[in-house]
GROMACS .gro file of C-alpha atoms in nm:
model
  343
    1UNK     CA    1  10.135   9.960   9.446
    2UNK     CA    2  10.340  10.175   9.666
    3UNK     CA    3  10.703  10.310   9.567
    4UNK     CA    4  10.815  10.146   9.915
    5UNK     CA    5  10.631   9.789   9.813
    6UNK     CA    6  10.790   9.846   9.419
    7UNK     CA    7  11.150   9.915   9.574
    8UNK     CA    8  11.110   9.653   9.834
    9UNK     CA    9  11.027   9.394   9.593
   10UNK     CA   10  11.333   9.515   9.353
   11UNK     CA   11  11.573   9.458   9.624
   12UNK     CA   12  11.477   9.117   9.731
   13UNK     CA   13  11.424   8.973   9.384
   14UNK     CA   14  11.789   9.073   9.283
   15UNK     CA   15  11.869   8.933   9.598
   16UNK     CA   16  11.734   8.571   9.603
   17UNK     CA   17  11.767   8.523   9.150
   18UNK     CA   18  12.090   8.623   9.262
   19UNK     CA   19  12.213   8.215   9.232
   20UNK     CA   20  11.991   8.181   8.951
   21UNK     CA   21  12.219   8.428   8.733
   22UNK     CA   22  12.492   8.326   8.863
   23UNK     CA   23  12.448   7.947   8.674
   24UNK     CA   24  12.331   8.136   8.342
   25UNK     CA   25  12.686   8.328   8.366
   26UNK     CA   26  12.874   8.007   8.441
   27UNK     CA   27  12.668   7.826   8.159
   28UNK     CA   28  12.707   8.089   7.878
   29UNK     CA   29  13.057   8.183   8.013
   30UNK     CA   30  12.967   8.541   8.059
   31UNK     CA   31  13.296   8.566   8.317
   32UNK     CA   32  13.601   8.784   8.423
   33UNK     CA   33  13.901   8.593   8.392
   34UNK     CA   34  14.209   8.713   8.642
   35UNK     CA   35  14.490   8.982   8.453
   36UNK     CA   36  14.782   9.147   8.508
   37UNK     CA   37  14.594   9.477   8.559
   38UNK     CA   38  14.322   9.345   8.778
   39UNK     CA   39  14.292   9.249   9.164
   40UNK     CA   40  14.091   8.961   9.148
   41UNK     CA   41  14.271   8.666   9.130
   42UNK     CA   42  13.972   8.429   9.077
   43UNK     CA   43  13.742   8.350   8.748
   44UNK     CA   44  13.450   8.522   8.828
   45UNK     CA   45  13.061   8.570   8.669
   46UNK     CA   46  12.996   8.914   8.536
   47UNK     CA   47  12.632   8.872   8.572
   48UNK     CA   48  12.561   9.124   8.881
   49UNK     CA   49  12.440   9.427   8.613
   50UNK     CA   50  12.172   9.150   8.474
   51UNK     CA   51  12.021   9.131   8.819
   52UNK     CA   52  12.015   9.466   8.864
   53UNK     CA   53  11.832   9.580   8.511
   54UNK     CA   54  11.546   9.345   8.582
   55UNK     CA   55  11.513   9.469   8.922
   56UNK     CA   56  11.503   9.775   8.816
   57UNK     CA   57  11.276   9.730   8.533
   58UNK     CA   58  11.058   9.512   8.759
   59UNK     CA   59  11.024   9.785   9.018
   60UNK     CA   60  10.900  10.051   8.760
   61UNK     CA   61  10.689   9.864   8.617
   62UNK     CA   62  10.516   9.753   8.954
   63UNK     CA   63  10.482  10.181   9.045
   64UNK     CA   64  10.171  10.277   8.829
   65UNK     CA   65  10.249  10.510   8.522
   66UNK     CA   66  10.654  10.490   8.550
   67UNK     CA   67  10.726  10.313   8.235
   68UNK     CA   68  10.441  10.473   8.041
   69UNK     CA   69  10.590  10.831   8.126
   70UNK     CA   70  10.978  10.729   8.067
   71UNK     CA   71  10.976  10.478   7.798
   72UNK     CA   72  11.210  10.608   7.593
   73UNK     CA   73  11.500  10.699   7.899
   74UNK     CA   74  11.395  10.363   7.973
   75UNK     CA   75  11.474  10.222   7.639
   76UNK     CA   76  11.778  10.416   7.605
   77UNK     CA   77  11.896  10.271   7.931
   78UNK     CA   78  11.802   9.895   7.800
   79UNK     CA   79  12.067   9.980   7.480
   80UNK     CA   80  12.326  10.040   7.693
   81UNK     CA   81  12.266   9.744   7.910
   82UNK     CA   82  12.303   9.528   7.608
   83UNK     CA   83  12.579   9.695   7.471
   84UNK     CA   84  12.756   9.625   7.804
   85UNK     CA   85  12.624   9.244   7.828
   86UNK     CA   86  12.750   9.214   7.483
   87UNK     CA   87  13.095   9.330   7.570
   88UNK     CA   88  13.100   9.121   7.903
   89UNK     CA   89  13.011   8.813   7.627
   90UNK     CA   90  13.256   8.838   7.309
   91UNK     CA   91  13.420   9.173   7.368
   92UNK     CA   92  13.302   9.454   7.109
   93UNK     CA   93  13.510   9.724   6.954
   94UNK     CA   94  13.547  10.009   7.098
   95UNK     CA   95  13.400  10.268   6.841
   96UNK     CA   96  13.091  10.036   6.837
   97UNK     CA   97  13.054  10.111   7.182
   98UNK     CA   98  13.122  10.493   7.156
   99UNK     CA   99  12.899  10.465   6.890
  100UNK     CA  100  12.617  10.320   7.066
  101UNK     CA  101  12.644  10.542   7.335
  102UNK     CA  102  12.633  10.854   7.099
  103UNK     CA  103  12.304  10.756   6.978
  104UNK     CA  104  12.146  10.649   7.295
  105UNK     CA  105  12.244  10.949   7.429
  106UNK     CA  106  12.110  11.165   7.180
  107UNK     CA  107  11.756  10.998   7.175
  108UNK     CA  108  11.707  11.103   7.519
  109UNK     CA  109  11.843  11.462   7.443
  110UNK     CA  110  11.616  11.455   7.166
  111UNK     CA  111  11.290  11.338   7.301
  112UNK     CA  112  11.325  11.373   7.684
  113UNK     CA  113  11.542  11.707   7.785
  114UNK     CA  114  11.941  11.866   7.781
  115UNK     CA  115  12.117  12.065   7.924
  116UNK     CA  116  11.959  12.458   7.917
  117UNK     CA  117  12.160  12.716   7.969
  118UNK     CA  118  12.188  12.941   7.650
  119UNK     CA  119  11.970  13.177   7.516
  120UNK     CA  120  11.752  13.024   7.205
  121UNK     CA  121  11.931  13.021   6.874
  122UNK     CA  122  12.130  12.723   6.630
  123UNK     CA  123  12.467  12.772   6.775
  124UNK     CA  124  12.286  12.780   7.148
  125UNK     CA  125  12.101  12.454   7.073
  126UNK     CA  126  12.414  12.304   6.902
  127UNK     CA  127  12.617  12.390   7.204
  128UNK     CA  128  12.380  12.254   7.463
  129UNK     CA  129  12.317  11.904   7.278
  130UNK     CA  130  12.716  11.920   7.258
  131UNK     CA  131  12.737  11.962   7.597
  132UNK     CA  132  12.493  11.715   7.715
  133UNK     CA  133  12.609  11.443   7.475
  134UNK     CA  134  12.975  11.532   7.672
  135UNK     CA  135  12.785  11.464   8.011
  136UNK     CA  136  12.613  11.170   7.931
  137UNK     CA  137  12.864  10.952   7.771
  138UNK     CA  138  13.172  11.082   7.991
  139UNK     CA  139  12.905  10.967   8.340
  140UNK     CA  140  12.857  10.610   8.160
  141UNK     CA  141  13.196  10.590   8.123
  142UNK     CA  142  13.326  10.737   8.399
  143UNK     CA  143  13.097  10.451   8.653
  144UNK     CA  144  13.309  10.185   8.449
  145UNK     CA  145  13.596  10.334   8.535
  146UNK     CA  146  13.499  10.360   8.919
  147UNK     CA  147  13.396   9.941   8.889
  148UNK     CA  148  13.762   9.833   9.005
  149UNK     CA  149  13.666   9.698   9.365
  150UNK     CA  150  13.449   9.520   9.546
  151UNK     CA  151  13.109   9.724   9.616
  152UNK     CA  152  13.260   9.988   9.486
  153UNK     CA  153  13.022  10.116   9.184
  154UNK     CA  154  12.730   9.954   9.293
  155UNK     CA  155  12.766  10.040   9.667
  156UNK     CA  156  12.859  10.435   9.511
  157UNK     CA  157  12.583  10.455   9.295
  158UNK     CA  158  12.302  10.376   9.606
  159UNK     CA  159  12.473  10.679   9.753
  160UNK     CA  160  12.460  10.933   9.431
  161UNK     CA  161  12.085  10.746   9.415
  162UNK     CA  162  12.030  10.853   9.760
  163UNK     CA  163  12.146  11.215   9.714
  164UNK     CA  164  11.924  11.266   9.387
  165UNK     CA  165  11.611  11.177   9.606
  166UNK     CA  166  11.660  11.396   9.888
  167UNK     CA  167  11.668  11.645   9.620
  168UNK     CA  168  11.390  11.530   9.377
  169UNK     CA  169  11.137  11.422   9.643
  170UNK     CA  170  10.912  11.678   9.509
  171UNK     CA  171  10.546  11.579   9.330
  172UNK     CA  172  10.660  11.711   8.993
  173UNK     CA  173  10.919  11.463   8.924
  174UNK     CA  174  10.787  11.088   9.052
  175UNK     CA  175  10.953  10.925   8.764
  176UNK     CA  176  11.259  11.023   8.868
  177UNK     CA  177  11.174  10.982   9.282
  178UNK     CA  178  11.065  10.649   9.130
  179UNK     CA  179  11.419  10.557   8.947
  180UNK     CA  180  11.620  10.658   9.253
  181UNK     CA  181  11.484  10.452   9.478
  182UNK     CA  182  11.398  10.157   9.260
  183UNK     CA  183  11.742  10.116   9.120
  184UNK     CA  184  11.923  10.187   9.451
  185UNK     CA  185  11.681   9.892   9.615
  186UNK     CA  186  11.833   9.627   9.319
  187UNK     CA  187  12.130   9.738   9.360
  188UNK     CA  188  12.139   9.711   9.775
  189UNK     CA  189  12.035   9.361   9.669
  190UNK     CA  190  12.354   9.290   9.449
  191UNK     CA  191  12.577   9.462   9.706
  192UNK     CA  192  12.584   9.121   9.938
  193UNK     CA  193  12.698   8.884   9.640
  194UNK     CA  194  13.007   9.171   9.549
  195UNK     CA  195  13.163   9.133   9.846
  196UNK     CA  196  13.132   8.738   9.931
  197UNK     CA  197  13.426   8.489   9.892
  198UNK     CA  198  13.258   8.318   9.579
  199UNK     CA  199  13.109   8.661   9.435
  200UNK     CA  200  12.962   8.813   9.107
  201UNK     CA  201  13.079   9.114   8.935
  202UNK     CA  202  12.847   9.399   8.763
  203UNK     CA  203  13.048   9.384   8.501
  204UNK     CA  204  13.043   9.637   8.167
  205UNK     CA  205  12.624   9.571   8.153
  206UNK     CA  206  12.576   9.695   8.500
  207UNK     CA  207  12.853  10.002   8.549
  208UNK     CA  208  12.770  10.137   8.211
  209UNK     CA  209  12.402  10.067   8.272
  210UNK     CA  210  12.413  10.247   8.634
  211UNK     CA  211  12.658  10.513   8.512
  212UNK     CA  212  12.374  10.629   8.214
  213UNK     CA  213  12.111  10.573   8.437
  214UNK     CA  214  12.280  10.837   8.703
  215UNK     CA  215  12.388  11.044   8.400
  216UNK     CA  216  12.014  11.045   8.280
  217UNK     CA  217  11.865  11.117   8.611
  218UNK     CA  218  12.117  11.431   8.619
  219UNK     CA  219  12.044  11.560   8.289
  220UNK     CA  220  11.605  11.550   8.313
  221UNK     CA  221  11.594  11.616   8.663
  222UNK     CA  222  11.460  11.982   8.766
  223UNK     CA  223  11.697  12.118   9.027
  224UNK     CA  224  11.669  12.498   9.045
  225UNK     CA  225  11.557  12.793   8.884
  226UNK     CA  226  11.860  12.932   8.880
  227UNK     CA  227  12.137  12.791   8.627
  228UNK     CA  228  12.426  12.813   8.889
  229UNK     CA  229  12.215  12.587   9.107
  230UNK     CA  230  12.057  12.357   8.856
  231UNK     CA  231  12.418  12.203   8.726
  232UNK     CA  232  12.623  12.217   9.018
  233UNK     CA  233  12.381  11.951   9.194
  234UNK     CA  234  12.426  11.674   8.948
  235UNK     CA  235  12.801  11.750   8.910
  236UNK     CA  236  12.827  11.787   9.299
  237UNK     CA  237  12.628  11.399   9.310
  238UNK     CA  238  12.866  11.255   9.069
  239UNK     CA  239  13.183  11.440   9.148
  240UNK     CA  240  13.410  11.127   9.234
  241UNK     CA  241  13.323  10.946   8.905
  242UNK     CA  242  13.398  11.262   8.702
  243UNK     CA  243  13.716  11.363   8.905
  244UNK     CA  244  13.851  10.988   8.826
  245UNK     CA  245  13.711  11.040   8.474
  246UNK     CA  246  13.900  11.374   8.424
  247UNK     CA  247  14.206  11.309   8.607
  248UNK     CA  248  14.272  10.971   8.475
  249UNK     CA  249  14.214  11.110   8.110
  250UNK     CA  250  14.459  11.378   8.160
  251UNK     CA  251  14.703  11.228   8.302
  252UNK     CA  252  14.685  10.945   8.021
  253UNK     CA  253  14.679  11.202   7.748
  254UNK     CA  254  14.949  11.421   7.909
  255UNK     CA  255  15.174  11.074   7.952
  256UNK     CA  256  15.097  10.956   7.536
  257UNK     CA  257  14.888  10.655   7.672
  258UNK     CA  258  14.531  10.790   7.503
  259UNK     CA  259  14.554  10.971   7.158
  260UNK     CA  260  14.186  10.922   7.052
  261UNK     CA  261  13.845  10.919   7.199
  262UNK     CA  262  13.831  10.529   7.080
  263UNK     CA  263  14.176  10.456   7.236
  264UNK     CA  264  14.001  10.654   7.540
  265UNK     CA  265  13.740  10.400   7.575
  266UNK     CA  266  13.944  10.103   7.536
  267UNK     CA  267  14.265  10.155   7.689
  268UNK     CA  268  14.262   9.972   8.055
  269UNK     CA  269  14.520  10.072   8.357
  270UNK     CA  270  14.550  10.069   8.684
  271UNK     CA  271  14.568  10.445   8.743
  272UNK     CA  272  14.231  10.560   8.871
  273UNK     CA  273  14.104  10.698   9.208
  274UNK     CA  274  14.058  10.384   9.359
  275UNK     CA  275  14.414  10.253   9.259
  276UNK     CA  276  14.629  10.536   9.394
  277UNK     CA  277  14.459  10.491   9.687
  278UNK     CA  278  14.530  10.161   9.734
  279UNK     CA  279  14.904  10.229   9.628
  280UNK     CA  280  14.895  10.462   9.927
  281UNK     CA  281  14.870  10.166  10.147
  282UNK     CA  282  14.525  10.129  10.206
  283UNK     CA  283  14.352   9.796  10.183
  284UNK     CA  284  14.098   9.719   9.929
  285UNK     CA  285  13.792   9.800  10.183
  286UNK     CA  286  13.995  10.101  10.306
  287UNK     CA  287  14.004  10.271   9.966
  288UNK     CA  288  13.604  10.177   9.875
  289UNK     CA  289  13.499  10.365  10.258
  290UNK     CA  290  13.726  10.683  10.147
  291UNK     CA  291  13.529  10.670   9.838
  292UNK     CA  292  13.194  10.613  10.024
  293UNK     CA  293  13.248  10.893  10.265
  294UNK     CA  294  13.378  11.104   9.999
  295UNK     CA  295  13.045  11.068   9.726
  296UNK     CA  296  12.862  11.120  10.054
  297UNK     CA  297  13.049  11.447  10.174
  298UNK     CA  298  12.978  11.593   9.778
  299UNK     CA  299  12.609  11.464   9.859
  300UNK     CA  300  12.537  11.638  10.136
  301UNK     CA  301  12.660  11.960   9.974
  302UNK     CA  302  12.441  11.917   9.701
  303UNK     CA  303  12.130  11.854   9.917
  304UNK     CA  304  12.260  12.162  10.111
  305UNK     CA  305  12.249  12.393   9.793
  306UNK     CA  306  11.914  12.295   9.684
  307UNK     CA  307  11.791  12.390   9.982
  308UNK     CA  308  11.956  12.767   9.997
  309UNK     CA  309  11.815  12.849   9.674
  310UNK     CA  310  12.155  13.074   9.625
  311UNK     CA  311  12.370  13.068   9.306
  312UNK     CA  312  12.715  13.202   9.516
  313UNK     CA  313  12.659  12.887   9.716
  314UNK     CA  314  12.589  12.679   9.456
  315UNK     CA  315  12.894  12.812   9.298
  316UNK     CA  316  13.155  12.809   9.625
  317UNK     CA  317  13.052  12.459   9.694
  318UNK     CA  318  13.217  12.352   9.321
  319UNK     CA  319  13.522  12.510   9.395
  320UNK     CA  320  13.549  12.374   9.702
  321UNK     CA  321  13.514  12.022   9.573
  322UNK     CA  322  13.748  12.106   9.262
  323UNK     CA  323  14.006  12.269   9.528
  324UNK     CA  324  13.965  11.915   9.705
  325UNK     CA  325  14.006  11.709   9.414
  326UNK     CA  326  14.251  11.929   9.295
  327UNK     CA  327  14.466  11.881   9.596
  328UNK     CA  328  14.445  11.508   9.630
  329UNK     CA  329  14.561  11.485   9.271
  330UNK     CA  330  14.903  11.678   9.325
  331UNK     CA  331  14.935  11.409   9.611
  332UNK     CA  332  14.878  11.144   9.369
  333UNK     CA  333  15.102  11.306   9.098
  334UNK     CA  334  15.394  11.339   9.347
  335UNK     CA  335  15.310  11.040   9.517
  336UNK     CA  336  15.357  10.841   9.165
  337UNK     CA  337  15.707  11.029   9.109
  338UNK     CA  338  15.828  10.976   9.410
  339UNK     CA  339  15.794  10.569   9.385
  340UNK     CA  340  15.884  10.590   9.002
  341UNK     CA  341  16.209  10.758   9.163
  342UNK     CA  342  16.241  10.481   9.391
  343UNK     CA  343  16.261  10.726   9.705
   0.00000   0.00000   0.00000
């Protein structure tokens, strides 16, 4: 079958089981009830990231000699799924979590690929599985942290999708090729259901799920010869997840709110990207189309630098991004002092 046909048939199935899930959440009361810290004022099913993992797993296995070639990334991926469903269920602690992440992580380190960008030798390889553990549990994460609004994760991740096919669309990586579009279909499919009046969350099984997935897909994917080139794609891709990641954490460590990498992954605020932005004035929708056109202004960059071939490019294009994200934090800095100050 053809990749169009497999990503075709993703989409719709997530689309029309979409009801289907929706009575299994309401039956095994897999739902998000209302809080202080949240915008939803409704109970809601946190079902959506079900959907979406047996699209996607449905898609791959309809393109001939995915899931033979990527079991174990695929596997990987299925952990964290049920981590997350687990956690949408009964809650689990948070270094269980961490935990689980760590050692997903490291069996696709292990047996698929890292990071490479050291010459050959134990404190080399130690630093490189360091670094690529880093990556791929701070990206999981850091796609839960982006799920705050409606469409918003999902709706981001079919445009960091998007990005890492213009790029891969090359005949040595079809798995990959494969995974982009296949997982962007099911989740174009959710998308509808996210933003109705009676809607369905992703919940912790679907950001965490799409966030590894991306994370994955940005760690085994080959993007350059040239090192410059080969990490600033993925980071360009995912830059508004790991700017909220990053400035969130600092500003929670720098304010005695975090202390530990468990209290990391469980503390929950309202002080991420898409909350300052919405503090700013803007509406729900307003804040998830400044995030759009923003993960699709860092996309277009990093389909532009693949294309040059030129480390200096690869690396002025991440300091313009961290000189943009660096700006729009002072705003949000000052912007939070000057409402704690009342003025």
């Amino acid at each position: 079958m053809s990749l169009t046909a497999a990503a075709l048939i993703s989409g719709i199935f997530v689309y029309f089981t979409m009801p289907y899930f929706r009575k299994l959440a309401t039956r095994f009361r897999i739902m998000d009830f209302p809080a202080r810290r949240k915008v939803h004022k409704r109970v809601t099913p946190l079902i959506g990231g079900a959907a979406i993992y047996c699209g996607f797993v449905l898609g791959l296995a309809l393109v001939p000699g995915a899931i033979p070639n990527s079991w174990i990334f695929l596997l990987a991926s299925s952990a964290i799924f049920l981590l997350g469903l687990g956690d949408d269920i009964k809650g689990l602690g948070a270094k269980f979590r961490l935990a689980t992440q760590f050692f997903a992580s490291l069996a696709v380190i292990i047996f698929c690929d890292r990071i490479n960008f050291l010459p050959p030798s134990m404190w080399g390889d130690f630093l490189e599985i360091t670094v690529s553990l880093v990556w791929m549990i701070g990206v999981t994460n850091a796609f839960n942290y982006l799920d705050g609004l409606d469409g918003l994760a999902a709706g981001s991740a079919v445009i960091c999708l998007a990005s890492f096919a213009a790029v891969l669309r090359r005949p040595e990586q079809p798995f990959l090729f494969a995974s982009c579009a296949v997982l962007a279909a099911s989740c174009l499919g959710f998308l509808p259901y996210n933003f109705r009046k009676k809607k369905v969350f992703l919940g912790d099984a679907g950001s965490t799920f799409l966030g590894f997935v991306l994370a994955g897909i940005g760690l085994l994917g080959y993007w350059a010869e040239g090192d410059p080139i080969k990490i600033s794609i993925p980071i360009l891709i995912l830059g508004v997840p790991i700017f909220d990641m990053v400035f969130t954490t600092v500003m929670r460590v720098w304010e005695g709110k975090v202390k530990t990498v468990a209290g990391w992954l469980k503390y929950a605020g309202r002080d991420h990207f898409h909350h300052y932005l919405s503090d700013l004035g803007l509406k729900d929708f307003g804040s998830v189309g400044f995030i759009y056109f923003a993960t699709l202004s860092l996309g277009i960059s990093a389909i532009m630098v693949s294309r040059q071939s030129m480390p200096v490019m690869a690396l002025l294009s991440i300091l313009q991004a961290s000189m943009v994200f660096a700006m729009i934090g002072i705003l949000i800095v000052f912007g939070k002092r000057r409402q704690s100050n009342g003025k």
